[in-house]
PDB file of C-alpha atoms in Angstrom:
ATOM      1  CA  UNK A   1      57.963 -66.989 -11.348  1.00 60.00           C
ATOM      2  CA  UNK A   2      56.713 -70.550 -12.887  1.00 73.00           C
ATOM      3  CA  UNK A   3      56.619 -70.711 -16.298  1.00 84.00           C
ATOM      4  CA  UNK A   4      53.338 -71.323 -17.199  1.00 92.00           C
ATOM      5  CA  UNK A   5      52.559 -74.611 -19.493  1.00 96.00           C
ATOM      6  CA  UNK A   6      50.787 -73.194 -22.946  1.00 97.00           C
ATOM      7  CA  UNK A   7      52.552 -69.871 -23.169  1.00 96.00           C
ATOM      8  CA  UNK A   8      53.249 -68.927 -26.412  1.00 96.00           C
ATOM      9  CA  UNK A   9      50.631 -72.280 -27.741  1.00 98.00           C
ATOM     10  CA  UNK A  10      47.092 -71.466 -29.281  1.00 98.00           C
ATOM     11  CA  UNK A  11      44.279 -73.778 -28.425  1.00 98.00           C
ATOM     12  CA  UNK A  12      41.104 -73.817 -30.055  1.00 98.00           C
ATOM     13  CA  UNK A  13      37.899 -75.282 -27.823  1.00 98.00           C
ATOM     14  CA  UNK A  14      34.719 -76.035 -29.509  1.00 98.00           C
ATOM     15  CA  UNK A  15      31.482 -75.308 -27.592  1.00 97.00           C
ATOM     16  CA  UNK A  16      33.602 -73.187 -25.016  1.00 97.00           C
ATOM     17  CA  UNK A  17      30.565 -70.686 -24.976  1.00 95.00           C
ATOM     18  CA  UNK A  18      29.564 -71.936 -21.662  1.00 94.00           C
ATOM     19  CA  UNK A  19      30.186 -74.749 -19.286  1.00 94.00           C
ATOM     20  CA  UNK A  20      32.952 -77.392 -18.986  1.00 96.00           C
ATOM     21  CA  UNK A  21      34.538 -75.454 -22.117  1.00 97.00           C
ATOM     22  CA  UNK A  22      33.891 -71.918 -20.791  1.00 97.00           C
ATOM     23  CA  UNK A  23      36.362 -73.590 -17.483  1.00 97.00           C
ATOM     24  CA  UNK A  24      38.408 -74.787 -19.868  1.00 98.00           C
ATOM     25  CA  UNK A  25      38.757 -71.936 -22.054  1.00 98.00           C
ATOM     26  CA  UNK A  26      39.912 -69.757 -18.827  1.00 98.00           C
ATOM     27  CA  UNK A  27      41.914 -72.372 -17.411  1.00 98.00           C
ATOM     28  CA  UNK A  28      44.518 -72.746 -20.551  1.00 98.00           C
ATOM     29  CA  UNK A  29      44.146 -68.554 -20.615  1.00 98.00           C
ATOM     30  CA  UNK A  30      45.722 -68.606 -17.288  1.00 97.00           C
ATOM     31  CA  UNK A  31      48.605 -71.122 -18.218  1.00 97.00           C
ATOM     32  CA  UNK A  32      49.793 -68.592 -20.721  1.00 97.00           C
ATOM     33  CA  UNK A  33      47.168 -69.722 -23.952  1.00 98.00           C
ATOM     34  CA  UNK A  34      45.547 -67.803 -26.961  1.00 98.00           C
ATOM     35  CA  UNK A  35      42.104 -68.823 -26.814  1.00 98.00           C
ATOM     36  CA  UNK A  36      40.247 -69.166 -29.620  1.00 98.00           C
ATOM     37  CA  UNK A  37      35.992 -69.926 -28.737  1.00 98.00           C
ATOM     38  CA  UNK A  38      33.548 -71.118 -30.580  1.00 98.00           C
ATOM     39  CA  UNK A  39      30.020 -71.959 -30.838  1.00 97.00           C
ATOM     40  CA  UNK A  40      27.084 -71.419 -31.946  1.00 96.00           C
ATOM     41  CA  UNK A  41      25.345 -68.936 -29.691  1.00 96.00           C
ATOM     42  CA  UNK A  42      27.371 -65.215 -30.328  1.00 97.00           C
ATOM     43  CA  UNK A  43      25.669 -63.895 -27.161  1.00 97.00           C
ATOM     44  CA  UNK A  44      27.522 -66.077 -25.099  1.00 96.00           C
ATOM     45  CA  UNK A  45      31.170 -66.717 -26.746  1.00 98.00           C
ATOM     46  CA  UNK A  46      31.061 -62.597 -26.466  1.00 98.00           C
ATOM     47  CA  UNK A  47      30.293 -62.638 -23.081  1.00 97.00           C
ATOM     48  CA  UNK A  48      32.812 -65.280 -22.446  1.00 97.00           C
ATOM     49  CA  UNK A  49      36.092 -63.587 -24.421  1.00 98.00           C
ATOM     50  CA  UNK A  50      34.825 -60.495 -22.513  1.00 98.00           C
ATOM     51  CA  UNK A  51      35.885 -61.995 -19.489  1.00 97.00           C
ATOM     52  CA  UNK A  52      38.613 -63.878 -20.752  1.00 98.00           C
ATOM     53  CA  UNK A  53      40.281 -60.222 -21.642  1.00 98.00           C
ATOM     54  CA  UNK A  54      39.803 -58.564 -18.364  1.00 97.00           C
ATOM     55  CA  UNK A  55      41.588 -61.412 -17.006  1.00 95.00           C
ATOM     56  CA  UNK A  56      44.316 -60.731 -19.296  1.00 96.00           C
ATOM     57  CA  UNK A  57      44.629 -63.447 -21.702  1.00 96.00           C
ATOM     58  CA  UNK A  58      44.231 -63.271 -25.551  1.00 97.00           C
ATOM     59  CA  UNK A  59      41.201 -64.506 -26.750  1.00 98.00           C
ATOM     60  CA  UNK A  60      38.944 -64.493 -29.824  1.00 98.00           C
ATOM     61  CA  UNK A  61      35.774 -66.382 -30.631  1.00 98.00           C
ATOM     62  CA  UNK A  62      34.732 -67.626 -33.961  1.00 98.00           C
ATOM     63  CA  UNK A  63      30.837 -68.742 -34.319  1.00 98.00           C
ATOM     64  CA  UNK A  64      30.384 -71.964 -36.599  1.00 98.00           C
ATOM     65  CA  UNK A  65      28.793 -75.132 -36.175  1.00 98.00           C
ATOM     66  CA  UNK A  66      31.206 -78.174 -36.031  1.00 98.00           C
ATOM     67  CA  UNK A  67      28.767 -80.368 -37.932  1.00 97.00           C
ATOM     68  CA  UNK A  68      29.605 -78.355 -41.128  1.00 98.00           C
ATOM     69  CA  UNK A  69      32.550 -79.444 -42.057  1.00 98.00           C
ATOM     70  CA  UNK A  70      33.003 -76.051 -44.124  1.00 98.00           C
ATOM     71  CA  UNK A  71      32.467 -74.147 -40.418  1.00 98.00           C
ATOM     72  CA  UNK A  72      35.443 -76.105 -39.298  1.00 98.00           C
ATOM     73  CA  UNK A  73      37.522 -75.151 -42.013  1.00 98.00           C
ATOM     74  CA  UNK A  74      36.546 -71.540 -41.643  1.00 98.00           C
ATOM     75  CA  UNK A  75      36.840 -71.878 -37.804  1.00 98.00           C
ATOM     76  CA  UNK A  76      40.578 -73.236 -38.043  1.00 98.00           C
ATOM     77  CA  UNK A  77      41.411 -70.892 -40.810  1.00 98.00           C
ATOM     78  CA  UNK A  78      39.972 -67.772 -38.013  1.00 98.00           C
ATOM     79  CA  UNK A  79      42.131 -69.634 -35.312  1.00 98.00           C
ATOM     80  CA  UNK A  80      45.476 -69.191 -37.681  1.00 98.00           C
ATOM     81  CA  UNK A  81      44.463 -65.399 -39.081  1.00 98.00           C
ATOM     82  CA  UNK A  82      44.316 -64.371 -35.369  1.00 98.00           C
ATOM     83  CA  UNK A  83      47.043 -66.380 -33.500  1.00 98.00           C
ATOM     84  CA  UNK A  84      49.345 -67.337 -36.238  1.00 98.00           C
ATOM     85  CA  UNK A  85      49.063 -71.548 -35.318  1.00 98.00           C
ATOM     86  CA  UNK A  86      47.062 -73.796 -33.893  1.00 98.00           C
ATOM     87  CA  UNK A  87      49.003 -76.099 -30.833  1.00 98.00           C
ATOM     88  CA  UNK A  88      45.471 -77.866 -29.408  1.00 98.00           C
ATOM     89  CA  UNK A  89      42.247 -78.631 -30.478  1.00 98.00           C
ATOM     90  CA  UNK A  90      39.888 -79.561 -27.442  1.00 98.00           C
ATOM     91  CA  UNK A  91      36.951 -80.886 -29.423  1.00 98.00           C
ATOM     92  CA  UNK A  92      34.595 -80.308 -26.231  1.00 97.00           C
ATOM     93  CA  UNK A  93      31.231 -79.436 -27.858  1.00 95.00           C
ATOM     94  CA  UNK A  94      28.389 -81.730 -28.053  1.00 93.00           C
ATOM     95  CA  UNK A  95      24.545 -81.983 -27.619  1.00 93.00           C
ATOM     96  CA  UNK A  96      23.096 -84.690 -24.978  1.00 90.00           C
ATOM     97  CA  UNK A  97      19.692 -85.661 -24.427  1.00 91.00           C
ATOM     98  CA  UNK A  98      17.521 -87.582 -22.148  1.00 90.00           C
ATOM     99  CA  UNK A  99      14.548 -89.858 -23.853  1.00 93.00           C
ATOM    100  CA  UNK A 100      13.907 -93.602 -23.833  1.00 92.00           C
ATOM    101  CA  UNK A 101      14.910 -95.160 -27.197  1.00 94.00           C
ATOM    102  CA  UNK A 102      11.773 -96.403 -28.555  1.00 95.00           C
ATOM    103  CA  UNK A 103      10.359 -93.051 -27.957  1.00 95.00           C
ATOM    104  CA  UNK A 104      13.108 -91.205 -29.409  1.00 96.00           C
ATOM    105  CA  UNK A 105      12.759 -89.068 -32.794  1.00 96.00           C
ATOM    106  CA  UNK A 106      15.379 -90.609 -34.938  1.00 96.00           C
ATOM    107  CA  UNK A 107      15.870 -87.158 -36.165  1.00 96.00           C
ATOM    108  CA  UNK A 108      17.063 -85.934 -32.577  1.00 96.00           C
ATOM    109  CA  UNK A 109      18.863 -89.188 -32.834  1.00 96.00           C
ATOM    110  CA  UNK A 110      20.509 -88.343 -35.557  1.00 97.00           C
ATOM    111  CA  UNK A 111      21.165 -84.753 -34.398  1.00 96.00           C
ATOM    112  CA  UNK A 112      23.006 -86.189 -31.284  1.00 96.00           C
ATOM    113  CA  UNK A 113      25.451 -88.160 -32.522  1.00 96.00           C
ATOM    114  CA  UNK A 114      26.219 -85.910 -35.347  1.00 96.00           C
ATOM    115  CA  UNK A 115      27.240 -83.519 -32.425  1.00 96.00           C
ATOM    116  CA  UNK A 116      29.033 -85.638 -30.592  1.00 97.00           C
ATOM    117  CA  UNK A 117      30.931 -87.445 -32.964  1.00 97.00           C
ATOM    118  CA  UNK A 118      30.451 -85.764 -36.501  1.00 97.00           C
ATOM    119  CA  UNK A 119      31.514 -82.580 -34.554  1.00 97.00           C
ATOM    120  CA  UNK A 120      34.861 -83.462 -33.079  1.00 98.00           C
ATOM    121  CA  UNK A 121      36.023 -85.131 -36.284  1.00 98.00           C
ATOM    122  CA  UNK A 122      35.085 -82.628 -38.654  1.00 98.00           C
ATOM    123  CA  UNK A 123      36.907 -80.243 -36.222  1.00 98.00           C
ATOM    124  CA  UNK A 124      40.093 -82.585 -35.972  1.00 98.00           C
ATOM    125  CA  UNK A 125      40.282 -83.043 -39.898  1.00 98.00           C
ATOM    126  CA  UNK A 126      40.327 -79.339 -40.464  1.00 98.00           C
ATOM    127  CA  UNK A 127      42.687 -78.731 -37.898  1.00 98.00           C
ATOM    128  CA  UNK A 128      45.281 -81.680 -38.963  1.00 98.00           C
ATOM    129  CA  UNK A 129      47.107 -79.103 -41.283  1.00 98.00           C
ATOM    130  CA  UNK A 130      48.166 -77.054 -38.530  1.00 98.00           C
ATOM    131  CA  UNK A 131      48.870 -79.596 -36.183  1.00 98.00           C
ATOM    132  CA  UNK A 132      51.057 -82.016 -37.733  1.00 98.00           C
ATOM    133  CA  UNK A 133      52.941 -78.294 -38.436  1.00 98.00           C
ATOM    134  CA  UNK A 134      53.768 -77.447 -35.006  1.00 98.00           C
ATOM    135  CA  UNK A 135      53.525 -81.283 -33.344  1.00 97.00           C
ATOM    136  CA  UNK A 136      50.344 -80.692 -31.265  1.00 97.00           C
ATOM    137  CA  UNK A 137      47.568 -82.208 -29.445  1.00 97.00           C
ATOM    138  CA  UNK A 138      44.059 -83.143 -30.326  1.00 98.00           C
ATOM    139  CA  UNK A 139      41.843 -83.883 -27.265  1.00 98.00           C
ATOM    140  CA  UNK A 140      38.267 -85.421 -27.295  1.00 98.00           C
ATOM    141  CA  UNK A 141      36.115 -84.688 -24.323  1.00 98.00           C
ATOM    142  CA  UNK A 142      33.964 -88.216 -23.937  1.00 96.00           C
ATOM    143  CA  UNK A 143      32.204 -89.029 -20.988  1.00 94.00           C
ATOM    144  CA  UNK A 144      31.087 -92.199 -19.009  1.00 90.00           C
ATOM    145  CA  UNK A 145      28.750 -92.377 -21.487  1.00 90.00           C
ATOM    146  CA  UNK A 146      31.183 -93.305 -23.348  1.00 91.00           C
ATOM    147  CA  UNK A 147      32.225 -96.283 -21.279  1.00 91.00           C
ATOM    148  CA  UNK A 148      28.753 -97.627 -20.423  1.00 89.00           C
ATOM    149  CA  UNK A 149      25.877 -97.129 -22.643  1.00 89.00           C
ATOM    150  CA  UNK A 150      23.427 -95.174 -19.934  1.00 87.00           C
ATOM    151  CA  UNK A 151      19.873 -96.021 -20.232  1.00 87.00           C
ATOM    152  CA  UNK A 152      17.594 -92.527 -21.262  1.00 88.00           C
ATOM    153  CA  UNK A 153      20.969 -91.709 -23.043  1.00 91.00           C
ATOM    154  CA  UNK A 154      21.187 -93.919 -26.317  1.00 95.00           C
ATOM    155  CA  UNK A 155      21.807 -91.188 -28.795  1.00 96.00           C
ATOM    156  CA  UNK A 156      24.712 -89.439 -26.328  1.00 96.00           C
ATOM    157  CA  UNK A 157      26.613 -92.888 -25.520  1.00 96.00           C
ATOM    158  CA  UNK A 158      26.584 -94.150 -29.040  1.00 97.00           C
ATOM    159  CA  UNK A 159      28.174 -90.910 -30.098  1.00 97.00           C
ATOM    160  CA  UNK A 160      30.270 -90.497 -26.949  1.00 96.00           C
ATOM    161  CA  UNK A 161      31.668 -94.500 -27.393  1.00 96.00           C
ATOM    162  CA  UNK A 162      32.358 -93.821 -30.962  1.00 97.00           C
ATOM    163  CA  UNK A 163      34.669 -90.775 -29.947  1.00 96.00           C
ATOM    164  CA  UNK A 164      36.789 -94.066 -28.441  1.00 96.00           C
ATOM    165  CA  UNK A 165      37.180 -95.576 -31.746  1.00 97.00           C
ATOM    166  CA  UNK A 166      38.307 -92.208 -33.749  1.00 98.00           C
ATOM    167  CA  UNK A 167      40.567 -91.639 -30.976  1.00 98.00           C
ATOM    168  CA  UNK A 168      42.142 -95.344 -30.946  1.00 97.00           C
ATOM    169  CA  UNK A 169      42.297 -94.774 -34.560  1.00 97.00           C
ATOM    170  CA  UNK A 170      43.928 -90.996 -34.989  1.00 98.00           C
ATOM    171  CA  UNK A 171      46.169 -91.783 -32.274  1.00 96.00           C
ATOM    172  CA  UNK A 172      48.135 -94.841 -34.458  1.00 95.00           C
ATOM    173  CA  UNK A 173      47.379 -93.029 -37.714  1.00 96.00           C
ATOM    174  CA  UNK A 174      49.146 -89.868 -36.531  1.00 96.00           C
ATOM    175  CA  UNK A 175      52.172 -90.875 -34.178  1.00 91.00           C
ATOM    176  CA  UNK A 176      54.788 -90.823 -36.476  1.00 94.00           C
ATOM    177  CA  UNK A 177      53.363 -87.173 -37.320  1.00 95.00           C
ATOM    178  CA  UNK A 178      53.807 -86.157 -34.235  1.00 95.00           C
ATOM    179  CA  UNK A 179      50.234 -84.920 -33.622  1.00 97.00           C
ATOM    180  CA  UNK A 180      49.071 -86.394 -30.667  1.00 97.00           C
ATOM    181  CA  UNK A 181      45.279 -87.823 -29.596  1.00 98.00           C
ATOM    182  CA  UNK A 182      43.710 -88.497 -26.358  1.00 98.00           C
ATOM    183  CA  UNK A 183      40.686 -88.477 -24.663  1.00 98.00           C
ATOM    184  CA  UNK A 184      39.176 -87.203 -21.491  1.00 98.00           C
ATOM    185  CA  UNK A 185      35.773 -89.022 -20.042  1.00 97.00           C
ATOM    186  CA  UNK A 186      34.154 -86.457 -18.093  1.00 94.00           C
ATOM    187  CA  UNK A 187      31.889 -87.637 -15.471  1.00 87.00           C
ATOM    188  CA  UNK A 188      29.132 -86.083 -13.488  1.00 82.00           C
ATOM    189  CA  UNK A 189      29.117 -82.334 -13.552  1.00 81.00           C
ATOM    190  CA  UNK A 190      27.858 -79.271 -12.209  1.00 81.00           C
ATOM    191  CA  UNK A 191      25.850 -77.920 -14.979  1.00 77.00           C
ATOM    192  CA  UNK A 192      25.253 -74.047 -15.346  1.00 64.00           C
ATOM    193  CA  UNK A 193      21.654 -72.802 -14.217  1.00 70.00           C
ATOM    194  CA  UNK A 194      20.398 -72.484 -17.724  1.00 74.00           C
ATOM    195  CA  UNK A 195      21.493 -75.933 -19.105  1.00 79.00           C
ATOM    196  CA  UNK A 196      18.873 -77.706 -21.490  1.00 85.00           C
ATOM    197  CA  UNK A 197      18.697 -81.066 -22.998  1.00 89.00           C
ATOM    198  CA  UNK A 198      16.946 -82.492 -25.511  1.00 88.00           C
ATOM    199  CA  UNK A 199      13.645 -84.819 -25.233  1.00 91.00           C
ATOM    200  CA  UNK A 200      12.135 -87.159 -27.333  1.00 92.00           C
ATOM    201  CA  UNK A 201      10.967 -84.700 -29.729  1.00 93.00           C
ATOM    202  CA  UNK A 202      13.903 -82.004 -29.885  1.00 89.00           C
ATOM    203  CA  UNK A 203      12.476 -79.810 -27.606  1.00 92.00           C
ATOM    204  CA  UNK A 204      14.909 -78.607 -24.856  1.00 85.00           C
ATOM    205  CA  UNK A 205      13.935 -79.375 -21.586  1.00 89.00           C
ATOM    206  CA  UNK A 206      16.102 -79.270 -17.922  1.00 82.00           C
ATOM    207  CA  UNK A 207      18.662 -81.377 -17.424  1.00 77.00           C
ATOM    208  CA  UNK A 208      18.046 -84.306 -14.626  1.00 70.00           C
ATOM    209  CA  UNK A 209      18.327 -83.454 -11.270  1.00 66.00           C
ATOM    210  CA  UNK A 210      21.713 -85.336  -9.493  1.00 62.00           C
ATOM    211  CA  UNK A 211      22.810 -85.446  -6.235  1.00 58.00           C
ATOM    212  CA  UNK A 212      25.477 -82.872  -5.034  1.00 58.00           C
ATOM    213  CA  UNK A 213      27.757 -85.310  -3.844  1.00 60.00           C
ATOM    214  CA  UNK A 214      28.167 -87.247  -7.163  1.00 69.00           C
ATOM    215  CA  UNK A 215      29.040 -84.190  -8.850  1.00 82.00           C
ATOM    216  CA  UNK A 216      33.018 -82.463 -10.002  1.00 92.00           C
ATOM    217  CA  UNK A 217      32.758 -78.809 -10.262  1.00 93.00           C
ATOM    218  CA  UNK A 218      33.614 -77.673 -13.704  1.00 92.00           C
ATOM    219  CA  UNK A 219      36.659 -75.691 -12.664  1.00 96.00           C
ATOM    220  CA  UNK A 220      37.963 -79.356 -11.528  1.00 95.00           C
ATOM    221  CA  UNK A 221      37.062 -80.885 -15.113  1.00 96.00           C
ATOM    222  CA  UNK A 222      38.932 -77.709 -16.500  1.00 97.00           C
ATOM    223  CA  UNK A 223      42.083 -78.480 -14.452  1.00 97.00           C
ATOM    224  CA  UNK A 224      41.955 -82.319 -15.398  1.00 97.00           C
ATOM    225  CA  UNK A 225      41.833 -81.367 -19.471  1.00 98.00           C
ATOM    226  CA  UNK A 226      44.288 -79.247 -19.018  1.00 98.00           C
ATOM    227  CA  UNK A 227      46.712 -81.431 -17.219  1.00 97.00           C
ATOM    228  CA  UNK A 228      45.983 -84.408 -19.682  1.00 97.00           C
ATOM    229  CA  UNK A 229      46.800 -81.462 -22.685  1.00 97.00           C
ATOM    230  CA  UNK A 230      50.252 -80.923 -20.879  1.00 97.00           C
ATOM    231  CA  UNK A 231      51.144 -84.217 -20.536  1.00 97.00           C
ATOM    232  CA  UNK A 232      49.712 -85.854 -24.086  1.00 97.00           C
ATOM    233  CA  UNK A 233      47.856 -88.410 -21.979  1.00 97.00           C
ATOM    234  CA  UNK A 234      46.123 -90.953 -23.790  1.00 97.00           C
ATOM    235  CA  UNK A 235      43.080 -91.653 -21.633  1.00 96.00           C
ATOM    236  CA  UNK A 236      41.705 -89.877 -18.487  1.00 96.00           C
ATOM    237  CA  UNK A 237      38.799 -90.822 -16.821  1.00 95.00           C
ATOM    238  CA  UNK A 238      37.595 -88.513 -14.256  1.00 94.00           C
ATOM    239  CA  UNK A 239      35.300 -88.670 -10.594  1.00 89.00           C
ATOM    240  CA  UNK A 240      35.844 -91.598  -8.319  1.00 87.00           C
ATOM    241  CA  UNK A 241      32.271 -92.842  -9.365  1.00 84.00           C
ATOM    242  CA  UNK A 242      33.943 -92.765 -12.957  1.00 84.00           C
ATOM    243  CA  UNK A 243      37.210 -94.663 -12.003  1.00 89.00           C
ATOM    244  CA  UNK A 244      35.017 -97.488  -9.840  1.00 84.00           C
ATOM    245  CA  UNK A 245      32.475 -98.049 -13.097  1.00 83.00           C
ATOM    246  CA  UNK A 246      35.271 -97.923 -15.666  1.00 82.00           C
ATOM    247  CA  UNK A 247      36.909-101.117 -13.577  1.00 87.00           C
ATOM    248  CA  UNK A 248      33.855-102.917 -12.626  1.00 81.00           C
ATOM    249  CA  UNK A 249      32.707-102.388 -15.946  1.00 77.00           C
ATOM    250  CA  UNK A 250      36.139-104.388 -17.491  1.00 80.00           C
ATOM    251  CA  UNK A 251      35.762-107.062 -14.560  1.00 78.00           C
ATOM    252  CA  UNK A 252      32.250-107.661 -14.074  1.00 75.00           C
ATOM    253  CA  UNK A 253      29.771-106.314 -17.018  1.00 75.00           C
ATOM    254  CA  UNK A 254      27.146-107.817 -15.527  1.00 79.00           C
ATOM    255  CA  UNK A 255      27.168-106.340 -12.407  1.00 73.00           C
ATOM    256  CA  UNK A 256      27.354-102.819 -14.395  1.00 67.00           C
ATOM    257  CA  UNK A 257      24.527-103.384 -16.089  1.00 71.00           C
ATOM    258  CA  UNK A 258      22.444-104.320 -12.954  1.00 68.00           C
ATOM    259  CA  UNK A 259      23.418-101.612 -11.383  1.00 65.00           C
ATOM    260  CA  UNK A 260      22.167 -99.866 -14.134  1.00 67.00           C
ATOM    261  CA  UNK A 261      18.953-100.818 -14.137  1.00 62.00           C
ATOM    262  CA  UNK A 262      18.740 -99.931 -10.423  1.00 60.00           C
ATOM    263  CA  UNK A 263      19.435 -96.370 -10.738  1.00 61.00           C
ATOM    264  CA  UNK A 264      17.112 -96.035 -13.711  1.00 59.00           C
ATOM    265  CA  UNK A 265      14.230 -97.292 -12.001  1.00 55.00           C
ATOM    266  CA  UNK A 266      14.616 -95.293  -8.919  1.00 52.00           C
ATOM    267  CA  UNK A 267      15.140 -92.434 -11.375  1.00 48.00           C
ATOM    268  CA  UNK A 268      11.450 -93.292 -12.825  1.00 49.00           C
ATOM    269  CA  UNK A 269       9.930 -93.250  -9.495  1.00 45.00           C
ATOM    270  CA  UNK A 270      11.522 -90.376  -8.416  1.00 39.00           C
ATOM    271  CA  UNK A 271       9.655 -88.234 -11.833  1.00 37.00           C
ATOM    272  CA  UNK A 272       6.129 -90.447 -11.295  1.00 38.00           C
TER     273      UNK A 272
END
């Protein structure tokens, strides 16, 4: 029988409720992990260790918001009551939101990249303790976002790009601890049905329709985390359409950004 990678590890995965962490929280339960969930909607990290225990694996959910730093220290200090350490933190959770930027609330601005970059450190700092004890992994989920500021997405890249400096950053900081830091950039993804984002005024609205094709299934961005987990990578970047942009983008910016400005207009006349 193959040993399976995180047995006897406990990983924690923030917004793991639903989604890209809900497949990841299932796919590290099958390779031997204690879970631990979190988020901020109880409904749903219940539903979700539910089914994470009739498959067998141990799993416990902790609600807290990561944008309070004293929710993160609660959250780790949960993870350790339950599991006894703390081996990986996937800092997955993060609000995006779809709004031109001189329409934009600078409250929901604000809101946004406290989520996606407020979030995951508070959650790494917190969780540093226990790390550095047992030599383990912090993992940022970014996104091509992250690599190329997307137009309608100001708030979300300018978080998701800062996520590359804190990881650049923690990873020298915190070699000689042991603790390692990487980063996965998620690209296009099948959303669940119930997915919301946020317009220009906060309100939650559907997420923008993509075409099938361009899209990873979320069991495939749980396998890829996973993987990059197991092997400490220090940077993943994920769908072919990811891969191209990330090297056109470092050989020809320019290019990028037309291309850019292509697919947002055909976007516009797709919702006129």
């Amino acid at each position: 029988m193959q040993q399976k990678r995180f047995e006897g590890k406990t990983v924690l995965i923030t917004g793991s409720g639903s989604g890209i962490g809900k497949a990841t929280a299932q796919a590290f339960g099958r390779e031997g992990a204690a879970v631990m969930l979190n988020g901020r909607d109880a409904a749903k990290l219940e539903i979700t260790c539910a089914l994470l225990l009739d498959q067998g694996c141990r799993a416990a959910y902790c609600v807290a918001d990561v944008t309070n730093y004293a929710d993160c220290q609660r959250l780790v200090r949960e993870t350790l009551d339950r599991f006894g350490r703390l081996d990986a933190l996937v800092a997955n959770a993060g609000m995006t939101m779809r709004a031109g930027f001189e329409q934009l609330n600078p409250g929901v601005f604000q809101q946004v990249v406290a989520s996606n970059l407020l979030g995951p450190a508070y959650a790494a700092h917190a969780a540093l303790p226990a790390l550095k004890a047992s030599g383990g992994n912090i993992l940022f989920i970014g996104s091509l976002a992250g690599l190329i500021g997307l137009p309608s997405a100001s708030a979300y890249s300018a978080g998701k790009m800062a996520l590359t400096a804190l990881t650049q950053s923690l990873r020298t900081e915190l070699s000689e601890a042991g603790v390692h830091v990487g980063i996965v950039y998620v690209g296009f993804t099948q959303n669940d049905a119930g997915k919301r984002v946020y317009d220009a005024q906060g309100n939650l609205v559907p997420v923008a329709e993509r075409p099938g094709g361009m899209q990873q299934s979320q069991e495939a961005v749980a396998k890829a985390i996973v993987h990059s987990a197991y092997r400490r990578k220090k940077r993943t970047v994920l769908t072919t359409i990811g891969k191209i942009l990330d090297l056109l983008n470092s050989l020809s910016p320019s290019l990028v950004e037309w291309a850019l400005k292509w697919s947002q207009k055909k976007m516009q006349n797709m919702y006129k």
